[in-house]
Amino acid sequence: MRGVQPIMSVVSAESSNADDESLLEGTSSAAGAPLWAFVLGGFLPVPVVYVTFVRLQSAWGAALALEAAFVLVPAAICAVWPETRKRVAAAARQAMGGSGGQQLSLRAQLLAAVALGGATLVGAALAILLFEHFFASEWSHATRQVRREALIYGFSRSDEQGVALFGAWFCAVNPLLEELFWRIFLAHGFDHRAA
C-alpha cells in the first residue's frame, strides 16, 4: 500500500494538470467549458446587434439575430462541453423552482406567464386608448414620430400592425430569452469558473 500512494499522487497531479491544460486549449474535460468560451459567448450579442440594427437598420433582423444568439451560443457550448450542459440544466431546474425548494409545474409557470402577459397587453391597450382620447394632439405627434423612426428601421409607412407586432414580440419573447441567457447560462458559467 505504501508504494501505491506516491503513484496515486502522481496520477492525481497529472489529471489536475490535464484539466488545467484542457481549460486553456478548449478540449473537453470534467470541468466543462473554458472561461474564454463564456466570455466570447457573452460578447457575441454586441456585434450581432450592431451589424443588424445599426448597419443594416433592421429592427426585426436585430431582434431575431439577438434571440438566435441567445439560443445558439448556449447550444453550441453545451454541445461541445457535456459537463457544462449538465450544470446549465441543473441551474435551469433550480431557477424554475419555487421558494422553499417547491417546484412549480411547467403548466403553472406557463399559466402565470400568459396571465401576466395578457394583463400587460390589456393595460397597455387601455393606456393607449386613454392617451389617444384625452391627449389627441400629443398622440398625433407621437404617432408621426413613431412612423418616422419605423421607416428608418425597415417598416413601411403604413405598417402600424407590424410595429405593434414587433413591440409585442420584443416585449414578450426577448425578456424571457435574455433571462435564460444572462442569468442561467452566463452567470452560472462565470460562477462555476470563478469557483
Coordinates of N, CA and C in Angstrom, one line a residue:
M1 N 0.8 -1.2 0.0 CA 0.0 0.0 0.0 C 0.9 1.3 0.0
R2 N 2.0 1.2 0.7 CA 2.9 2.4 0.8 C 3.4 2.8 -0.6
G3 N 3.7 1.8 -1.5 CA 4.2 2.1 -2.8 C 3.1 2.7 -3.7
V4 N 1.8 2.4 -3.4 CA 0.7 2.9 -4.2 C 0.5 4.4 -4.0
Q5 N 0.7 4.9 -2.8 CA 0.3 6.3 -2.5 C 1.1 7.3 -3.4
P6 N 2.4 7.1 -3.6 CA 3.2 8.1 -4.4 C 2.7 8.0 -5.9
I7 N 2.4 6.8 -6.3 CA 1.9 6.6 -7.7 C 0.5 7.4 -7.9
M8 N -0.4 7.2 -6.9 CA -1.7 7.9 -6.9 C -1.5 9.4 -6.9
S9 N -0.5 9.9 -6.1 CA -0.4 11.3 -6.1 C 0.1 11.9 -7.4
V10 N 1.0 11.1 -8.1 CA 1.5 11.5 -9.4 C 0.3 11.5 -10.4
V11 N -0.5 10.4 -10.4 CA -1.7 10.3 -11.3 C -2.6 11.5 -11.0
S12 N -2.9 11.8 -9.7 CA -3.8 12.9 -9.4 C -3.2 14.2 -9.9
A13 N -1.9 14.4 -9.7 CA -1.3 15.7 -10.2 C -1.4 15.8 -11.7
E14 N -1.2 14.7 -12.4 CA -1.2 14.7 -13.9 C -2.7 15.0 -14.3
S15 N -3.7 14.4 -13.7 CA -5.1 14.7 -14.1 C -5.4 16.1 -13.8
S16 N -5.0 16.7 -12.7 CA -5.3 18.1 -12.5 C -4.6 19.0 -13.5
N17 N -3.3 18.6 -13.9 CA -2.6 19.4 -15.0 C -3.4 19.2 -16.3
A18 N -3.9 18.1 -16.6 CA -4.6 17.9 -17.8 C -5.9 18.7 -17.8
D19 N -6.6 18.8 -16.7 CA -7.7 19.7 -16.6 C -7.3 21.2 -16.9
D20 N -6.2 21.6 -16.3 CA -5.8 23.0 -16.5 C -5.4 23.2 -17.9
E21 N -4.7 22.3 -18.6 CA -4.4 22.4 -20.0 C -5.6 22.4 -20.8
S22 N -6.6 21.6 -20.5 CA -7.8 21.5 -21.3 C -8.6 22.8 -21.2
L23 N -8.5 23.5 -20.1 CA -9.2 24.8 -20.0 C -8.6 25.8 -20.9
L24 N -7.3 25.8 -21.1 CA -6.6 26.7 -22.0 C -6.8 26.3 -23.4
E25 N -6.7 25.0 -23.7 CA -6.8 24.6 -25.1 C -8.2 24.5 -25.6
G26 N -9.2 24.4 -24.6 CA -10.6 24.3 -25.0 C -11.0 22.9 -25.3
T27 N -10.3 21.9 -24.9 CA -10.7 20.5 -25.1 C -11.7 20.1 -24.0
S28 N -12.4 19.0 -24.2 CA -13.4 18.6 -23.3 C -12.8 18.0 -22.0
S29 N -13.3 18.4 -20.9 CA -12.8 17.9 -19.6 C -14.0 17.8 -18.6
A30 N -13.7 17.3 -17.5 CA -14.8 17.2 -16.4 C -15.1 18.6 -15.9
A31 N -14.3 19.6 -16.2 CA -14.5 20.9 -15.7 C -15.5 21.7 -16.5
G32 N -15.8 21.2 -17.7 CA -16.8 21.9 -18.5 C -16.1 22.9 -19.4
A33 N -16.9 23.8 -19.9 CA -16.4 24.8 -20.9 C -15.4 25.7 -20.3
P34 N -14.4 26.1 -21.0 CA -13.4 27.1 -20.5 C -14.0 28.5 -20.4
L35 N -13.3 29.3 -19.6 CA -13.7 30.7 -19.4 C -13.8 31.5 -20.7
W36 N -12.9 31.3 -21.6 CA -12.9 32.0 -22.9 C -14.2 31.8 -23.7
A37 N -14.8 30.6 -23.5 CA -16.0 30.3 -24.3 C -17.2 31.1 -23.7
F38 N -17.2 31.3 -22.4 CA -18.3 32.1 -21.8 C -18.1 33.6 -22.1
V39 N -16.8 34.0 -22.1 CA -16.6 35.4 -22.4 C -16.9 35.7 -23.9
L40 N -16.5 34.9 -24.8 CA -16.8 35.0 -26.2 C -18.3 34.9 -26.4
G41 N -19.0 34.0 -25.8 CA -20.4 33.8 -25.9 C -21.2 35.0 -25.4
G42 N -20.7 35.6 -24.3 CA -21.4 36.7 -23.7 C -21.2 38.0 -24.5
F43 N -20.0 38.1 -25.3 CA -19.8 39.2 -26.1 C -20.5 39.2 -27.4
L44 N -20.7 38.0 -27.9 CA -21.3 37.8 -29.3 C -22.6 38.7 -29.6
P45 N -23.5 38.8 -28.6 CA -24.7 39.6 -28.9 C -24.4 41.1 -29.3
V46 N -23.3 41.6 -28.8 CA -22.9 43.0 -29.1 C -22.7 43.3 -30.6
P47 N -21.8 42.6 -31.2 CA -21.6 42.8 -32.7 C -22.8 42.4 -33.5
V48 N -23.6 41.4 -33.0 CA -24.8 41.0 -33.7 C -25.8 42.1 -33.8
V49 N -26.0 42.8 -32.7 CA -27.0 43.9 -32.7 C -26.4 45.1 -33.4
Y50 N -25.1 45.3 -33.3 CA -24.5 46.4 -34.0 C -24.7 46.3 -35.6
V51 N -24.4 45.1 -36.1 CA -24.5 44.9 -37.5 C -25.9 44.9 -38.0
T52 N -26.8 44.2 -37.3 CA -28.2 44.1 -37.8 C -29.0 45.4 -37.5
F53 N -28.8 46.0 -36.4 CA -29.6 47.2 -36.1 C -29.0 48.5 -36.6
V54 N -27.8 48.7 -36.4 CA -27.1 50.0 -36.7 C -26.7 50.0 -38.2
R55 N -26.1 48.9 -38.7 CA -25.6 48.9 -40.0 C -26.7 48.6 -41.0
L56 N -27.4 47.5 -40.8 CA -28.5 47.0 -41.7 C -29.8 47.8 -41.5
Q57 N -29.9 48.4 -40.3 CA -31.1 49.2 -39.9 C -32.4 48.3 -40.1
S58 N -32.3 47.2 -39.4 CA -33.5 46.3 -39.4 C -33.8 45.9 -38.0
A59 N -35.0 46.4 -37.6 CA -35.4 46.1 -36.2 C -35.7 44.6 -36.1
W60 N -36.4 44.0 -37.0 CA -36.7 42.5 -37.0 C -35.4 41.7 -37.1
G61 N -34.6 42.1 -38.0 CA -33.3 41.4 -38.1 C -32.5 41.5 -36.8
A62 N -32.5 42.6 -36.1 CA -31.7 42.7 -34.9 C -32.4 41.8 -33.8
A63 N -33.7 41.9 -33.7 CA -34.4 41.1 -32.6 C -34.2 39.6 -32.9
L64 N -34.4 39.2 -34.1 CA -34.3 37.7 -34.4 C -32.8 37.3 -34.3
A65 N -31.9 38.1 -34.8 CA -30.5 37.7 -34.7 C -30.0 37.6 -33.2
L66 N -30.4 38.6 -32.4 CA -30.1 38.6 -31.0 C -30.7 37.4 -30.3
E67 N -31.9 37.1 -30.6 CA -32.5 35.9 -30.0 C -31.9 34.6 -30.4
A68 N -31.5 34.6 -31.7 CA -30.8 33.4 -32.2 C -29.5 33.2 -31.5
A69 N -28.8 34.3 -31.2 CA -27.5 34.3 -30.5 C -27.8 33.8 -29.0
F70 N -28.9 34.2 -28.4 CA -29.2 33.8 -27.1 C -29.5 32.3 -27.0
V71 N -29.9 31.7 -28.1 CA -30.2 30.2 -28.2 C -29.0 29.5 -28.7
L72 N -28.4 29.9 -29.8 CA -27.3 29.2 -30.4 C -26.0 29.1 -29.6
V73 N -25.6 30.2 -28.9 CA -24.4 30.2 -28.2 C -24.4 29.2 -27.1
P74 N -25.5 29.2 -26.2 CA -25.5 28.1 -25.2 C -25.6 26.7 -25.8
A75 N -26.4 26.6 -26.9 CA -26.5 25.3 -27.5 C -25.1 24.8 -28.0
A76 N -24.4 25.7 -28.6 CA -23.0 25.2 -29.1 C -22.1 24.9 -28.0
I77 N -22.1 25.7 -27.0 CA -21.2 25.5 -25.8 C -21.6 24.2 -25.1
C78 N -22.9 24.0 -24.9 CA -23.3 22.8 -24.2 C -23.1 21.5 -25.1
A79 N -23.1 21.7 -26.4 CA -22.9 20.5 -27.3 C -21.4 20.1 -27.3
V80 N -20.5 21.1 -27.2 CA -19.1 20.8 -27.2 C -18.6 20.3 -25.8
W81 N -19.2 20.9 -24.7 CA -18.8 20.5 -23.4 C -20.0 19.9 -22.6
P82 N -20.1 18.6 -22.6 CA -21.3 18.0 -22.0 C -21.4 18.3 -20.5
E83 N -20.3 18.4 -19.8 CA -20.4 18.7 -18.4 C -21.1 20.1 -18.1
T84 N -20.8 21.0 -19.0 CA -21.5 22.3 -18.9 C -23.0 22.2 -19.2
R85 N -23.4 21.3 -20.1 CA -24.8 21.1 -20.4 C -25.5 20.6 -19.1
K86 N -24.8 19.7 -18.4 CA -25.4 19.1 -17.2 C -25.6 20.2 -16.1
R87 N -24.5 21.1 -16.0 CA -24.6 22.1 -15.0 C -25.6 23.2 -15.3
V88 N -25.7 23.5 -16.6 CA -26.7 24.5 -17.0 C -28.1 24.0 -16.9
A89 N -28.3 22.7 -17.2 CA -29.7 22.1 -17.0 C -30.0 22.1 -15.5
A90 N -29.1 21.8 -14.6 CA -29.3 21.8 -13.2 C -29.7 23.2 -12.7
A91 N -28.9 24.2 -13.2 CA -29.2 25.6 -12.9 C -30.6 26.0 -13.3
A92 N -31.0 25.6 -14.5 CA -32.3 26.0 -15.1 C -33.4 25.3 -14.2
R93 N -33.2 24.0 -13.9 CA -34.2 23.4 -13.0 C -34.3 24.1 -11.7
Q94 N -33.2 24.5 -11.1 CA -33.2 25.2 -9.8 C -33.9 26.5 -9.9
A95 N -33.6 27.2 -11.0 CA -34.2 28.6 -11.2 C -35.7 28.5 -11.4
M96 N -36.2 27.4 -11.9 CA -37.6 27.3 -12.2 C -38.4 26.8 -10.9
G97 N -37.6 26.5 -9.9 CA -38.2 26.0 -8.6 C -38.8 27.2 -7.9
G98 N -39.8 26.9 -7.1 CA -40.4 28.0 -6.3 C -39.6 28.3 -5.0
S99 N -40.1 29.1 -4.2 CA -39.4 29.4 -2.9 C -39.5 28.2 -2.0
G100 N -38.5 28.1 -1.2 CA -38.5 27.0 -0.2 C -38.3 25.6 -0.9
G101 N -37.8 25.6 -2.1 CA -37.5 24.4 -2.8 C -38.7 23.7 -3.5
Q102 N -39.8 24.4 -3.4 CA -41.0 23.8 -4.1 C -40.9 24.1 -5.5
Q103 N -41.1 23.1 -6.3 CA -41.0 23.3 -7.8 C -42.4 23.5 -8.4
L104 N -42.6 24.6 -9.1 CA -43.8 24.8 -9.8 C -43.9 24.0 -11.0
S105 N -45.0 23.5 -11.4 CA -45.2 22.7 -12.6 C -45.0 23.6 -13.8
L106 N -44.6 23.1 -14.9 CA -44.5 23.9 -16.1 C -45.8 24.5 -16.5
R107 N -46.9 23.7 -16.3 CA -48.2 24.3 -16.6 C -48.5 25.5 -15.8
A108 N -48.2 25.5 -14.5 CA -48.5 26.6 -13.6 C -47.6 27.8 -14.1
Q109 N -46.4 27.6 -14.4 CA -45.5 28.6 -14.9 C -46.0 29.3 -16.2
L110 N -46.5 28.4 -17.1 CA -47.0 28.9 -18.4 C -48.3 29.7 -18.2
L111 N -49.2 29.2 -17.3 CA -50.4 29.9 -17.0 C -50.1 31.3 -16.4
A112 N -49.1 31.4 -15.5 CA -48.8 32.6 -14.8 C -48.2 33.6 -15.9
A113 N -47.4 33.1 -16.8 CA -46.8 33.9 -17.8 C -47.8 34.5 -18.8
V114 N -48.8 33.6 -19.1 CA -49.9 34.1 -20.0 C -50.7 35.1 -19.3
A115 N -51.1 34.9 -18.0 CA -51.9 35.8 -17.3 C -51.2 37.2 -17.1
L116 N -49.9 37.1 -16.8 CA -49.2 38.4 -16.6 C -49.0 39.1 -18.0
G117 N -48.7 38.3 -19.0 CA -48.5 38.9 -20.3 C -49.8 39.5 -20.8
G118 N -50.9 38.8 -20.6 CA -52.3 39.3 -21.0 C -52.6 40.6 -20.3
A119 N -52.4 40.6 -19.0 CA -52.7 41.8 -18.2 C -51.8 42.9 -18.6
T120 N -50.6 42.7 -19.0 CA -49.7 43.8 -19.5 C -50.2 44.3 -20.8
L121 N -50.6 43.4 -21.7 CA -51.1 43.9 -23.0 C -52.5 44.7 -22.9
V122 N -53.4 44.2 -22.0 CA -54.6 44.9 -21.8 C -54.4 46.2 -21.2
G123 N -53.4 46.3 -20.2 CA -53.1 47.6 -19.6 C -52.5 48.5 -20.6
A124 N -51.6 48.0 -21.5 CA -51.0 48.9 -22.5 C -52.1 49.4 -23.5
A125 N -53.0 48.5 -23.9 CA -54.1 48.9 -24.8 C -55.0 50.0 -24.1
L126 N -55.3 49.8 -22.9 CA -56.1 50.8 -22.2 C -55.4 52.2 -22.0
A127 N -54.1 52.1 -21.7 CA -53.3 53.3 -21.6 C -53.3 54.1 -23.0
I128 N -53.1 53.3 -24.1 CA -53.1 53.9 -25.4 C -54.4 54.6 -25.7
L129 N -55.5 53.9 -25.4 CA -56.9 54.4 -25.7 C -57.1 55.7 -24.9
L130 N -56.8 55.6 -23.6 CA -57.0 56.8 -22.8 C -56.1 58.0 -23.2
F131 N -54.9 57.7 -23.5 CA -54.0 58.8 -24.0 C -54.5 59.4 -25.3
E132 N -55.0 58.5 -26.2 CA -55.5 58.9 -27.5 C -56.7 59.8 -27.3
H133 N -57.6 59.4 -26.4 CA -58.8 60.1 -26.1 C -58.6 61.5 -25.5
F134 N -57.7 61.6 -24.5 CA -57.5 62.8 -23.7 C -56.4 63.7 -24.2
F135 N -55.5 63.2 -25.0 CA -54.4 63.9 -25.5 C -54.2 63.7 -27.0
A136 N -55.3 64.1 -27.8 CA -55.3 63.8 -29.2 C -54.2 64.4 -30.0
S137 N -53.8 65.7 -29.7 CA -52.8 66.3 -30.5 C -51.4 65.8 -30.1
E138 N -51.2 65.5 -28.9 CA -49.9 64.8 -28.5 C -49.8 63.4 -29.1
W139 N -51.0 62.7 -29.1 CA -51.0 61.4 -29.7 C -50.6 61.4 -31.2
S140 N -51.2 62.4 -31.9 CA -50.9 62.6 -33.3 C -49.4 62.8 -33.6
H141 N -48.8 63.7 -32.7 CA -47.4 63.9 -32.8 C -46.6 62.7 -32.6
A142 N -47.0 61.9 -31.5 CA -46.2 60.7 -31.2 C -46.3 59.7 -32.3
T143 N -47.5 59.5 -32.9 CA -47.6 58.5 -33.9 C -46.8 58.9 -35.2
R144 N -46.7 60.2 -35.5 CA -45.9 60.7 -36.6 C -44.4 60.3 -36.3
Q145 N -44.0 60.6 -35.1 CA -42.6 60.3 -34.7 C -42.3 58.8 -34.8
V146 N -43.2 58.0 -34.3 CA -43.0 56.5 -34.4 C -42.9 56.1 -35.9
R147 N -43.8 56.6 -36.7 CA -43.8 56.3 -38.2 C -42.4 56.7 -38.8
R148 N -41.9 57.9 -38.4 CA -40.7 58.3 -39.0 C -39.5 57.4 -38.6
E149 N -39.5 57.0 -37.3 CA -38.5 56.1 -36.8 C -38.6 54.7 -37.4
A150 N -39.9 54.3 -37.5 CA -40.1 53.0 -38.1 C -39.6 52.8 -39.5
L151 N -39.7 53.9 -40.3 CA -39.2 53.9 -41.7 C -37.7 53.6 -41.7
I152 N -37.0 54.2 -40.7 CA -35.5 54.0 -40.7 C -35.2 52.6 -40.4
Y153 N -36.0 51.9 -39.6 CA -35.6 50.5 -39.2 C -36.4 49.4 -39.9
G154 N -36.8 49.7 -41.2 CA -37.3 48.6 -42.0 C -38.8 48.4 -42.1
F155 N -39.6 49.3 -41.5 CA -41.0 49.2 -41.6 C -41.5 50.2 -42.7
S156 N -42.7 49.8 -43.3 CA -43.2 50.8 -44.3 C -44.1 51.8 -43.6
R157 N -44.4 52.9 -44.3 CA -45.1 54.0 -43.7 C -46.5 53.5 -43.1
S158 N -47.1 52.6 -43.8 CA -48.5 52.2 -43.3 C -48.4 50.9 -42.5
D159 N -47.3 50.5 -42.0 CA -47.2 49.2 -41.3 C -47.3 49.4 -39.8
E160 N -48.4 49.9 -39.4 CA -48.6 50.1 -38.0 C -48.8 48.8 -37.2
Q161 N -49.4 47.8 -37.9 CA -49.6 46.5 -37.3 C -48.2 45.8 -37.1
G162 N -47.3 46.0 -38.1 CA -46.0 45.4 -38.0 C -45.2 46.0 -36.8
V163 N -45.3 47.3 -36.6 CA -44.7 48.0 -35.5 C -45.2 47.4 -34.2
A164 N -46.6 47.3 -34.1 CA -47.2 46.8 -32.9 C -46.8 45.4 -32.7
L165 N -46.8 44.6 -33.7 CA -46.4 43.2 -33.6 C -44.9 43.1 -33.1
F166 N -44.1 43.9 -33.7 CA -42.7 43.9 -33.3 C -42.6 44.3 -31.8
G167 N -43.3 45.3 -31.4 CA -43.2 45.7 -30.0 C -43.7 44.6 -29.0
A168 N -44.8 44.0 -29.4 CA -45.3 42.9 -28.6 C -44.3 41.7 -28.5
W169 N -43.8 41.3 -29.7 CA -42.8 40.2 -29.8 C -41.6 40.6 -28.9
F170 N -41.1 41.8 -29.1 CA -39.8 42.1 -28.4 C -40.0 42.2 -26.9
C171 N -41.2 42.6 -26.5 CA -41.5 42.8 -25.1 C -41.9 41.4 -24.4
A172 N -42.3 40.5 -25.2 CA -42.7 39.2 -24.7 C -41.6 38.1 -24.8
V173 N -41.0 38.0 -25.9 CA -40.0 36.9 -26.2 C -38.6 37.3 -25.7
N174 N -38.2 38.5 -26.0 CA -36.8 38.9 -25.7 C -36.5 38.8 -24.2
P175 N -37.4 39.3 -23.3 CA -37.0 39.2 -21.9 C -36.8 37.8 -21.4
L176 N -37.7 36.9 -21.9 CA -37.5 35.5 -21.5 C -36.2 34.9 -21.9
L177 N -35.8 35.2 -23.2 CA -34.6 34.6 -23.7 C -33.4 35.3 -23.0
E178 N -33.5 36.6 -22.7 CA -32.4 37.3 -22.1 C -32.2 36.8 -20.7
E179 N -33.3 36.5 -19.9 CA -33.1 36.0 -18.6 C -32.4 34.6 -18.6
L180 N -32.9 33.8 -19.5 CA -32.3 32.4 -19.7 C -30.8 32.5 -20.0
F181 N -30.5 33.4 -20.9 CA -29.1 33.6 -21.4 C -28.2 34.2 -20.3
W182 N -28.6 35.4 -19.8 CA -27.7 36.1 -18.9 C -27.7 35.4 -17.5
R183 N -28.8 35.1 -16.9 CA -28.9 34.6 -15.5 C -28.6 33.2 -15.4
I184 N -29.1 32.4 -16.3 CA -28.9 30.9 -16.2 C -27.6 30.5 -16.8
F185 N -27.4 30.8 -18.1 CA -26.3 30.3 -18.8 C -25.0 31.0 -18.4
L186 N -24.9 32.3 -18.7 CA -23.6 33.0 -18.5 C -23.3 33.2 -17.0
A187 N -24.3 33.6 -16.2 CA -24.0 33.8 -14.8 C -23.5 32.5 -14.1
H188 N -24.2 31.4 -14.5 CA -23.8 30.1 -14.0 C -22.4 29.7 -14.5
G189 N -22.1 30.0 -15.7 CA -20.8 29.6 -16.3 C -19.7 30.4 -15.6
F190 N -19.9 31.7 -15.4 CA -18.9 32.5 -14.7 C -18.8 32.2 -13.2
D191 N -19.9 31.9 -12.6 CA -19.8 31.5 -11.2 C -19.0 30.2 -11.0
H192 N -19.3 29.2 -11.9 CA -18.6 28.0 -11.9 C -17.1 28.1 -12.2
R193 N -16.8 29.0 -13.1 CA -15.4 29.2 -13.5 C -14.6 29.9 -12.4
A194 N -15.3 30.8 -11.7 CA -14.6 31.6 -10.6 C -14.4 30.7 -9.4
A195 N -15.2 29.6 -9.2 CA -15.1 28.8 -8.0 C -13.8 27.9 -8.1

